[in-house]
Short mmCIF file of C-alpha atoms and ligand atoms in Angstrom, two decimals:
data_model
loop_
_atom_site.label_atom_id
_atom_site.label_comp_id
_atom_site.label_asym_id
_atom_site.label_seq_id
_atom_site.Cartn_x
_atom_site.Cartn_y
_atom_site.Cartn_z
CA MET A 1 -30.86 -32.91 1.33
CA GLN A 2 -31.02 -29.18 2.45
CA LYS A 3 -29.80 -26.45 -0.11
CA LYS A 4 -26.38 -24.61 0.78
CA ILE A 5 -26.90 -20.78 0.88
CA LYS A 6 -24.96 -19.28 -2.14
CA ALA A 7 -22.47 -16.73 -1.41
CA SER A 8 -22.56 -13.48 -3.63
CA ARG A 9 -20.18 -13.64 -6.87
CA ARG A 10 -18.81 -10.42 -5.77
CA SER A 11 -17.39 -11.91 -2.30
CA MET A 12 -16.32 -14.91 -3.91
CA GLY A 13 -14.33 -12.92 -6.52
CA MET A 14 -12.27 -11.26 -3.94
CA ASN A 15 -8.64 -12.61 -3.69
CA TYR A 16 -6.18 -11.13 -1.51
CA ALA A 17 -2.99 -12.86 -2.49
CA ILE A 18 -0.86 -11.42 0.48
CA ARG A 19 -3.15 -13.37 3.02
CA GLU A 20 -4.18 -16.36 0.77
CA ILE A 21 -0.77 -17.46 0.57
CA THR A 22 -1.10 -18.11 4.55
CA VAL A 23 -2.98 -21.47 3.67
CA PRO A 24 0.17 -23.06 1.88
CA ALA A 25 2.31 -21.55 4.69
CA ALA A 26 -0.08 -23.02 7.37
CA ALA A 27 0.35 -26.57 5.95
CA ALA A 28 4.22 -26.25 5.84
CA ALA A 29 4.15 -25.07 9.26
CA ALA A 30 2.00 -27.89 10.45
CA ARG A 31 4.65 -30.28 9.17
CA GLY A 32 7.18 -28.62 11.49
CA THR A 33 8.94 -26.28 8.95
CA LYS A 34 10.68 -23.45 10.36
CA MET A 35 8.63 -20.56 8.83
CA TYR A 36 9.97 -17.14 7.42
CA ASN A 37 6.63 -15.13 7.04
CA PHE A 38 7.98 -12.57 4.37
CA ASN A 39 4.36 -12.21 2.95
CA ILE A 40 3.17 -9.09 5.06
CA GLY A 41 4.24 -5.76 5.11
CA ASP A 42 3.83 -5.38 9.03
CA PRO A 43 6.49 -3.56 10.86
CA ASN A 44 5.36 -4.72 14.35
CA LYS A 45 6.01 -8.32 13.49
CA TRP A 46 9.34 -7.86 13.29
CA ASP A 47 11.85 -5.20 15.50
CA PHE A 48 9.89 -2.02 14.94
CA GLU A 49 7.88 -1.17 17.93
CA THR A 50 5.01 1.27 18.40
CA PRO A 51 6.64 4.26 20.30
CA GLU A 52 5.93 4.26 23.96
CA TYR A 53 4.14 7.74 23.99
CA PHE A 54 1.75 6.68 21.54
CA LYS A 55 0.67 3.39 23.72
CA GLU A 56 0.61 5.66 26.92
CA THR A 57 -1.75 8.07 24.99
CA LEU A 58 -4.03 5.42 24.02
CA ARG A 59 -4.09 4.15 27.57
CA GLN A 60 -4.88 7.34 28.86
CA ALA A 61 -7.72 8.12 25.94
CA VAL A 62 -9.35 4.73 27.10
CA ASP A 63 -9.28 5.89 30.93
CA ARG A 64 -10.56 9.23 30.39
CA THR A 65 -13.35 7.02 29.10
CA ASP A 66 -13.20 8.45 25.47
CA ASN A 67 -15.10 5.24 24.69
CA GLY A 68 -18.27 6.37 23.03
CA TYR A 69 -19.00 6.69 19.34
CA GLY A 70 -17.35 9.64 17.58
CA ASP A 71 -17.72 11.68 14.51
CA SER A 72 -18.50 9.86 11.26
CA GLN A 73 -15.84 12.18 9.30
CA GLY A 74 -13.18 11.63 12.33
CA ASN A 75 -12.42 13.57 15.41
CA LEU A 76 -11.85 17.13 14.66
CA ASP A 77 -8.62 17.20 16.73
CA LEU A 78 -7.20 14.66 14.51
CA ARG A 79 -8.48 16.17 11.38
CA GLN A 80 -6.87 19.45 12.69
CA ALA A 81 -3.42 17.51 13.18
CA ILE A 82 -3.70 16.07 9.93
CA VAL A 83 -4.03 19.72 8.22
CA ASP A 84 -1.11 20.92 10.16
CA ARG A 85 1.09 18.11 9.40
CA GLU A 86 0.20 17.92 5.50
CA TYR A 87 1.13 21.75 5.77
CA GLU A 88 4.56 21.16 7.39
CA LYS A 89 5.41 17.86 4.98
CA ASN A 90 4.20 19.40 1.75
CA GLY A 91 3.05 23.19 2.08
CA VAL A 92 -0.52 22.19 1.25
CA SER A 93 -3.32 24.21 2.61
CA ILE A 94 -6.21 21.99 3.32
CA LYS A 95 -9.14 22.59 5.91
CA ALA A 96 -10.34 20.04 8.54
CA GLU A 97 -13.37 19.75 6.57
CA ASP A 98 -11.49 18.18 3.60
CA VAL A 99 -10.31 15.38 5.33
CA TYR A 100 -12.13 12.03 6.32
CA VAL A 101 -10.66 9.46 9.16
CA THR A 102 -11.00 5.70 8.13
CA ALA A 103 -10.46 2.43 9.77
CA GLY A 104 -6.84 2.26 7.94
CA VAL A 105 -6.50 3.12 4.25
CA SER A 106 -8.03 -0.33 3.43
CA GLU A 107 -11.43 0.90 4.37
CA CYS A 108 -10.86 4.50 2.66
CA ILE A 109 -9.96 2.51 -0.74
CA ASN A 110 -13.26 0.37 0.14
CA VAL A 111 -15.68 3.57 0.57
CA MET A 112 -13.84 5.27 -2.32
CA MET A 113 -14.36 2.78 -4.74
CA GLY A 114 -18.01 2.36 -3.38
CA ALA A 115 -18.48 6.05 -4.38
CA PHE A 116 -16.44 6.03 -7.53
CA VAL A 117 -17.51 2.98 -9.15
CA GLU A 118 -20.62 2.34 -11.11
CA PRO A 119 -20.80 -1.42 -12.90
CA GLY A 120 -18.40 -0.78 -16.15
CA ASP A 121 -16.82 2.15 -14.97
CA GLU A 122 -12.94 1.96 -15.39
CA ILE A 123 -10.21 2.81 -13.00
CA LEU A 124 -6.35 3.33 -14.02
CA VAL A 125 -4.14 1.28 -11.52
CA PRO A 126 -0.38 0.79 -11.28
CA GLY A 127 0.61 -2.87 -12.58
CA PRO A 128 2.00 -3.98 -10.35
CA GLY A 129 0.23 -2.55 -7.43
CA TYR A 130 -1.29 -3.05 -4.05
CA PRO A 131 -3.87 -5.29 -4.82
CA ASN A 132 -6.81 -3.81 -2.92
CA TYR A 133 -7.71 -1.43 -5.15
CA ALA A 134 -8.50 -3.91 -8.08
CA GLN A 135 -10.26 -6.02 -5.29
CA TYR A 136 -12.85 -3.23 -4.48
CA ILE A 137 -13.05 -1.90 -7.97
CA ASN A 138 -13.87 -5.49 -9.09
CA PHE A 139 -16.47 -5.87 -6.17
CA TYR A 140 -18.14 -2.86 -6.98
CA GLU A 141 -18.46 -4.17 -10.51
CA GLY A 142 -16.03 -1.73 -12.09
CA LYS A 143 -13.18 -2.62 -14.61
CA THR A 144 -9.43 -2.39 -13.31
CA VAL A 145 -7.27 -1.21 -15.97
CA PRO A 146 -3.60 -1.68 -15.17
CA TYR A 147 -1.02 0.66 -16.55
CA ARG A 148 2.57 -0.67 -16.63
CA MET A 149 5.37 0.12 -14.08
CA ILE A 150 8.19 -0.19 -16.23
CA GLU A 151 11.10 -2.54 -14.78
CA GLU A 152 13.83 -1.59 -16.91
CA GLU A 153 13.22 2.40 -15.84
CA ASP A 154 13.55 1.43 -11.99
CA TRP A 155 9.57 0.91 -12.03
CA ALA A 156 8.55 4.21 -13.24
CA PRO A 157 4.81 4.50 -14.38
CA ASP A 158 4.35 4.38 -18.00
CA VAL A 159 2.79 7.61 -18.51
CA ASP A 160 2.08 6.94 -22.14
CA MET A 161 0.04 3.83 -21.38
CA ILE A 162 -1.98 5.64 -18.63
CA ARG A 163 -2.96 8.35 -21.65
CA SER A 164 -3.74 5.43 -24.33
CA ARG A 165 -5.75 3.60 -21.88
CA ILE A 166 -8.17 6.17 -20.80
CA THR A 167 -11.56 5.98 -22.06
CA ASN A 168 -15.03 7.72 -21.59
CA ARG A 169 -15.52 5.47 -18.86
CA THR A 170 -12.32 6.39 -16.87
CA LYS A 171 -13.35 7.38 -13.49
CA ALA A 172 -10.00 8.00 -11.81
CA ILE A 173 -6.22 7.15 -12.04
CA VAL A 174 -4.41 5.52 -9.11
CA VAL A 175 -1.08 6.32 -8.02
CA ILE A 176 1.11 4.46 -5.22
CA ASN A 177 3.86 6.28 -4.06
CA PRO A 178 6.27 5.02 -2.83
CA ASN A 179 5.15 1.97 -4.20
CA ASN A 180 4.05 -1.55 -3.00
CA PRO A 181 5.30 -3.74 -4.34
CA THR A 182 8.31 -2.52 -6.27
CA GLY A 183 9.61 -0.06 -3.69
CA ALA A 184 9.78 2.67 -6.47
CA VAL A 185 9.65 6.18 -5.51
CA TYR A 186 8.20 8.14 -8.22
CA ARG A 187 9.93 10.98 -10.13
CA GLU A 188 8.63 14.42 -9.97
CA LYS A 189 8.38 14.44 -13.67
CA ASP A 190 6.46 11.36 -14.00
CA LEU A 191 3.95 12.94 -11.36
CA ARG A 192 3.41 16.05 -13.08
CA GLU A 193 2.78 14.38 -16.56
CA ILE A 194 0.11 12.20 -14.44
CA GLY A 195 -1.09 15.47 -12.90
CA ASN A 196 -1.47 17.11 -16.88
CA ILE A 197 -3.69 14.05 -17.66
CA ALA A 198 -5.71 14.50 -14.91
CA ALA A 199 -6.44 18.15 -15.51
CA GLU A 200 -6.82 17.85 -19.18
CA TYR A 201 -9.40 15.04 -18.87
CA ASP A 202 -10.95 15.91 -15.82
CA ILE A 203 -9.92 12.78 -14.27
CA PRO A 204 -9.19 12.70 -10.50
CA VAL A 205 -5.95 11.30 -9.29
CA ILE A 206 -6.05 9.03 -6.15
CA SER A 207 -2.78 9.24 -4.67
CA ASP A 208 -1.80 6.36 -2.03
CA GLU A 209 0.88 7.87 0.03
CA ILE A 210 0.88 5.63 3.23
CA TYR A 211 4.88 5.01 2.83
CA ASP A 212 5.70 8.72 2.15
CA LYS A 213 8.07 8.92 5.07
CA ILE A 214 9.58 5.54 4.31
CA VAL A 215 12.42 6.77 1.66
CA PHE A 216 15.99 5.62 2.08
CA ASP A 217 17.00 6.63 -1.50
CA GLY A 218 15.97 9.68 -3.33
CA GLU A 219 13.33 12.14 -2.54
CA PHE A 220 9.54 11.55 -1.77
CA TYR A 221 7.46 14.31 -3.75
CA SER A 222 3.80 14.16 -2.94
CA MET A 223 1.00 14.57 -5.66
CA SER A 224 -0.33 17.24 -3.30
CA ARG A 225 2.10 19.62 -4.23
CA LEU A 226 0.96 19.80 -7.80
CA PRO A 227 -0.71 22.82 -9.03
CA ASP A 228 -4.32 23.17 -8.04
CA ASP A 229 -6.36 22.56 -11.16
CA ILE A 230 -5.44 18.96 -10.74
CA PRO A 231 -8.38 17.13 -9.23
CA ARG A 232 -7.13 14.84 -6.64
CA VAL A 233 -7.53 12.80 -3.67
CA ILE A 234 -4.61 11.85 -1.37
CA LEU A 235 -4.86 8.73 1.04
CA ASN A 236 -2.41 8.17 3.94
CA GLY A 237 -2.38 6.30 7.27
CA PHE A 238 -0.91 5.39 10.30
CA SER A 239 -0.20 1.72 9.68
CA LYS A 240 3.20 2.02 8.46
CA VAL A 241 5.33 5.26 9.11
CA ASN A 242 3.57 5.53 12.47
CA LEU A 243 3.80 1.88 13.61
CA MET A 244 0.11 1.28 14.86
CA PRO A 245 -0.83 -1.09 12.11
CA GLY A 246 -3.45 -3.07 14.47
CA TRP A 247 -4.92 0.13 15.64
CA ARG A 248 -6.65 0.54 12.16
CA GLU A 249 -6.38 4.39 11.22
CA GLY A 250 -5.97 6.13 7.94
CA TYR A 251 -7.11 9.11 6.26
CA CYS A 252 -7.95 10.82 2.99
CA TYR A 253 -8.26 14.33 2.00
CA PHE A 254 -9.62 16.15 -1.09
CA MET A 255 -7.93 19.05 -3.09
CA ASP A 256 -10.60 19.88 -5.83
CA ARG A 257 -10.56 23.55 -6.66
CA ASN A 258 -13.26 23.33 -8.89
CA GLY A 259 -15.79 20.68 -6.79
CA LEU A 260 -15.67 18.00 -9.39
CA MET A 261 -15.93 15.51 -6.87
CA ASP A 262 -18.37 16.89 -4.70
CA GLU A 263 -21.10 14.13 -4.90
CA ILE A 264 -18.12 11.51 -4.35
CA ARG A 265 -17.51 13.25 -1.26
CA GLU A 266 -21.02 13.14 -0.38
CA GLY A 267 -21.11 9.31 -1.58
CA MET A 268 -18.18 8.63 0.88
CA MET A 269 -19.92 10.50 3.58
CA LYS A 270 -23.01 8.62 3.46
CA GLN A 271 -20.92 5.19 3.88
CA PHE A 272 -19.18 6.71 6.72
CA ARG A 273 -22.34 7.65 8.66
CA ALA A 274 -23.48 4.24 8.20
CA ARG A 275 -20.42 2.63 9.40
CA ILE A 276 -20.42 5.15 12.20
CA CYS A 277 -16.85 6.00 13.23
CA ALA A 278 -13.31 5.15 13.00
CA ASN A 279 -11.73 3.61 16.35
CA VAL A 280 -12.19 6.66 18.72
CA PRO A 281 -9.34 6.37 21.62
CA CYS A 282 -6.86 5.04 18.46
CA GLN A 283 -7.74 8.48 16.74
CA GLU A 284 -6.35 10.17 19.68
CA ALA A 285 -2.97 8.05 19.51
CA ALA A 286 -2.59 8.72 15.79
CA ARG A 287 -3.08 12.23 16.50
CA VAL A 288 -0.17 12.36 19.03
CA SER A 289 1.73 10.44 16.68
CA LEU A 290 1.62 13.36 14.04
CA GLN A 291 2.49 16.04 16.81
CA GLY A 292 5.39 14.22 19.05
CA PRO A 293 8.75 13.78 18.21
CA GLN A 294 9.36 11.95 14.89
CA ASP A 295 13.08 10.84 15.62
CA TYR A 296 11.98 6.94 15.55
CA ILE A 297 11.39 7.16 11.81
CA VAL A 298 14.94 8.13 11.17
CA ASP A 299 15.87 5.00 13.01
CA MET A 300 13.45 2.77 11.13
CA ASN A 301 14.63 4.11 8.03
CA ARG A 302 18.39 3.63 8.99
CA LYS A 303 17.64 -0.02 9.53
CA LEU A 304 15.27 -0.41 6.29
CA LYS A 305 17.85 1.06 4.16
CA GLU A 306 20.56 -1.45 5.39
CA ARG A 307 18.06 -4.24 4.91
CA ALA A 308 17.26 -2.91 1.42
CA GLU A 309 20.68 -2.85 0.22
CA PHE A 310 21.57 -6.23 1.67
CA SER A 311 18.54 -7.71 0.06
CA TYR A 312 19.43 -6.07 -3.32
CA LYS A 313 22.70 -7.56 -3.39
CA ARG A 314 22.20 -10.92 -1.83
CA LEU A 315 19.09 -11.62 -3.94
CA ASN A 316 21.05 -10.63 -7.25
CA GLU A 317 23.72 -13.18 -6.37
CA ILE A 318 21.23 -16.01 -6.33
CA PRO A 319 21.11 -17.85 -9.90
CA GLY A 320 17.69 -17.35 -11.65
CA ILE A 321 16.65 -14.25 -9.51
CA SER A 322 17.39 -10.65 -10.61
CA THR A 323 16.01 -7.35 -8.81
CA ASN A 324 15.90 -3.68 -8.91
CA LYS A 325 16.95 -1.67 -5.88
CA PRO A 326 14.07 -0.71 -3.89
CA HIS A 327 14.10 2.86 -2.80
CA GLY A 328 11.15 3.29 -0.23
CA ALA A 329 8.37 1.41 1.33
CA LEU A 330 8.98 -2.09 2.91
CA TYR A 331 9.16 -4.34 -0.17
CA ILE A 332 11.45 -5.41 -2.93
CA PHE A 333 10.25 -7.22 -6.22
CA PRO A 334 12.24 -9.44 -7.89
CA LYS A 335 12.18 -11.46 -11.14
CA ILE A 336 12.32 -14.83 -11.41
CA GLU A 337 13.65 -17.32 -14.29
CA LEU A 338 10.61 -19.77 -14.47
CA THR A 339 12.52 -23.12 -15.34
CA ASP A 340 10.77 -25.40 -13.80
CA TRP A 341 7.28 -23.56 -12.79
CA LYS A 342 4.60 -22.52 -15.07
CA THR A 343 3.86 -19.71 -13.05
CA ASP A 344 4.99 -17.32 -10.46
CA LYS A 345 2.31 -18.70 -8.10
CA ASP A 346 3.70 -22.31 -8.72
CA PHE A 347 7.10 -21.18 -8.09
CA VAL A 348 6.08 -19.40 -4.77
CA TYR A 349 4.14 -22.36 -3.70
CA ASP A 350 7.24 -24.63 -4.33
CA VAL A 351 9.51 -22.28 -2.55
CA ILE A 352 6.84 -22.39 0.73
CA ASP A 353 6.73 -26.05 0.71
CA LYS A 354 10.45 -26.65 0.47
CA THR A 355 12.06 -23.67 2.34
CA GLY A 356 9.64 -22.33 4.72
CA VAL A 357 10.21 -18.87 3.10
CA VAL A 358 6.80 -17.08 2.65
CA LEU A 359 6.85 -15.00 -0.57
CA VAL A 360 3.64 -13.60 -2.62
CA HIS A 361 3.40 -14.23 -6.38
CA GLY A 362 3.86 -10.96 -8.52
CA SER A 363 0.71 -12.07 -10.32
CA GLY A 364 -1.33 -11.37 -7.25
CA PHE A 365 -0.21 -7.72 -7.71
CA CYS A 366 -1.41 -7.39 -11.50
CA GLU A 367 -1.81 -10.34 -13.66
CA GLU A 368 -0.75 -8.39 -16.80
CA PHE A 369 2.41 -6.74 -15.51
CA GLY A 370 3.36 -8.70 -12.27
CA GLN A 371 3.78 -12.19 -13.44
CA GLY A 372 7.21 -13.91 -13.20
CA HIS A 373 8.17 -11.93 -10.20
CA PHE A 374 7.62 -12.33 -6.30
CA ARG A 375 7.21 -9.79 -3.41
CA SER A 376 9.38 -10.26 -0.48
CA ILE A 377 9.51 -7.79 2.47
CA LEU A 378 12.67 -5.64 3.78
CA LEU A 379 11.51 -5.87 7.64
CA PRO A 380 13.16 -8.52 8.94
CA PRO A 381 16.73 -8.36 10.93
CA MET A 382 19.78 -9.17 8.98
CA PRO A 383 20.30 -12.58 10.47
CA VAL A 384 16.75 -13.70 9.47
CA LEU A 385 16.98 -12.34 5.78
CA GLU A 386 20.51 -14.27 5.63
CA GLU A 387 19.10 -17.38 6.61
CA ALA A 388 16.21 -16.96 4.52
CA TYR A 389 18.37 -15.92 1.31
CA ASP A 390 20.42 -19.01 2.09
CA LEU A 391 17.54 -21.54 1.82
CA LEU A 392 16.32 -19.66 -1.37
CA GLU A 393 20.04 -19.91 -2.77
CA LYS A 394 20.05 -23.64 -2.02
CA PHE A 395 16.72 -24.07 -3.75
CA MET A 396 17.21 -22.27 -6.62
CA VAL A 397 20.86 -23.97 -7.14
CA LYS A 398 18.94 -27.35 -7.16
CA HIS A 399 16.64 -25.86 -9.93
CA GLN A 400 19.42 -25.04 -12.29
N1 PLP B 1 -2.15 1.04 0.90
C1 PLP B 1 -1.16 0.58 0.47
C2 PLP B 1 -0.27 0.91 -0.80
C3 PLP B 1 -0.59 -0.43 1.38
O1 PLP B 1 0.69 -1.08 0.82
C4 PLP B 1 -1.50 -0.83 2.39
C5 PLP B 1 -1.03 -1.99 3.25
O2 PLP B 1 -0.04 -2.70 2.94
C6 PLP B 1 -2.46 -0.19 2.44
C7 PLP B 1 -2.76 0.95 1.76
C8 PLP B 1 -3.53 -0.60 3.68
O3 PLP B 1 -2.94 -0.12 4.67
P1 PLP B 1 -4.05 0.07 6.15
O4 PLP B 1 -5.44 -0.52 5.91
O5 PLP B 1 -3.24 -0.90 7.30
O6 PLP B 1 -4.04 1.38 6.39
#
């Protein structure tokens, strides 16, 4: 009998709830159920199209044969466009050498955690929060320490909990603003307090701002606008606002007056050199997306706002479901009364099985503070949302 080869513990420990839910979804689809794939935050799967001038730029870049390897840190033209754009948006003065271009923000998270985390190191992350942070912290054998997002306060971060969970192993504090999965847009006051903690303990803030332009209620305040004694790195990308998720482009930039993260940057750069470069022609399209007309974003926010308001109203009408109103990003994160189910995962699997509506269980975004919830998306057009919420309502009424 031949012995099977064992995979590493680290790889087998990866659990990305948003895509794992496709397994029960595929089973329901195979039975002929009409599916509502509300699990992935991909605008291009719905009525949001990559603007034509980005596509044309990509075609031209390929035709010009910009098809060889590029700079491991990112094309200089794109990094300079990011510098200009960040100045225009947030009034910050960074340099092209502070910017690193990655294959989506996902790669940036992987490489960054690879540089920050020694086994046993702790990273504070919002709970609930985008699961890739915990995944990569665990992969590098660090410890994910969640801090609560307070549902009763419109999912504001519990700043006291951040402070109370700092130990001598804490390496960084992650902020995701606007937030996935809650749709919260952080208050300036909370960001300032988090910034004060970072400066007091010399612990950098990792601020993921991939949804910075997707705000339909209230105002976005970037962590980059805080005083310069706060060590921080800002992550952003082109998958959401710039409608090119499949092109895999993202970036981060460091704001670190005292050079506390110099070695982290070098550790990241060593990894970037080994993976050679981000997609070169797509970087050209990403550059143009920062410099060309931005009116499509207004249109996108108008549609999302309408869908957010409808989702908020309609989901709150369903017995056993209650929700806060999302103010930005692409998601809504309702609470479920778990009458007939032990966990939110059982609930979500049952919903998929009986209705074809594919939601993601809240505990997939944090065991401690996401339980008893589900995440859905605001992206589908109104008639599709209506159909799915009607099915969900019928399902819930049966269980009351
Ligand atoms: N960060 C957040 C908060 C996200 O929600 C996502 C995707 O949903 C990502 C990062 C990853 O995006 P990408 O790798 O497409 O840039």
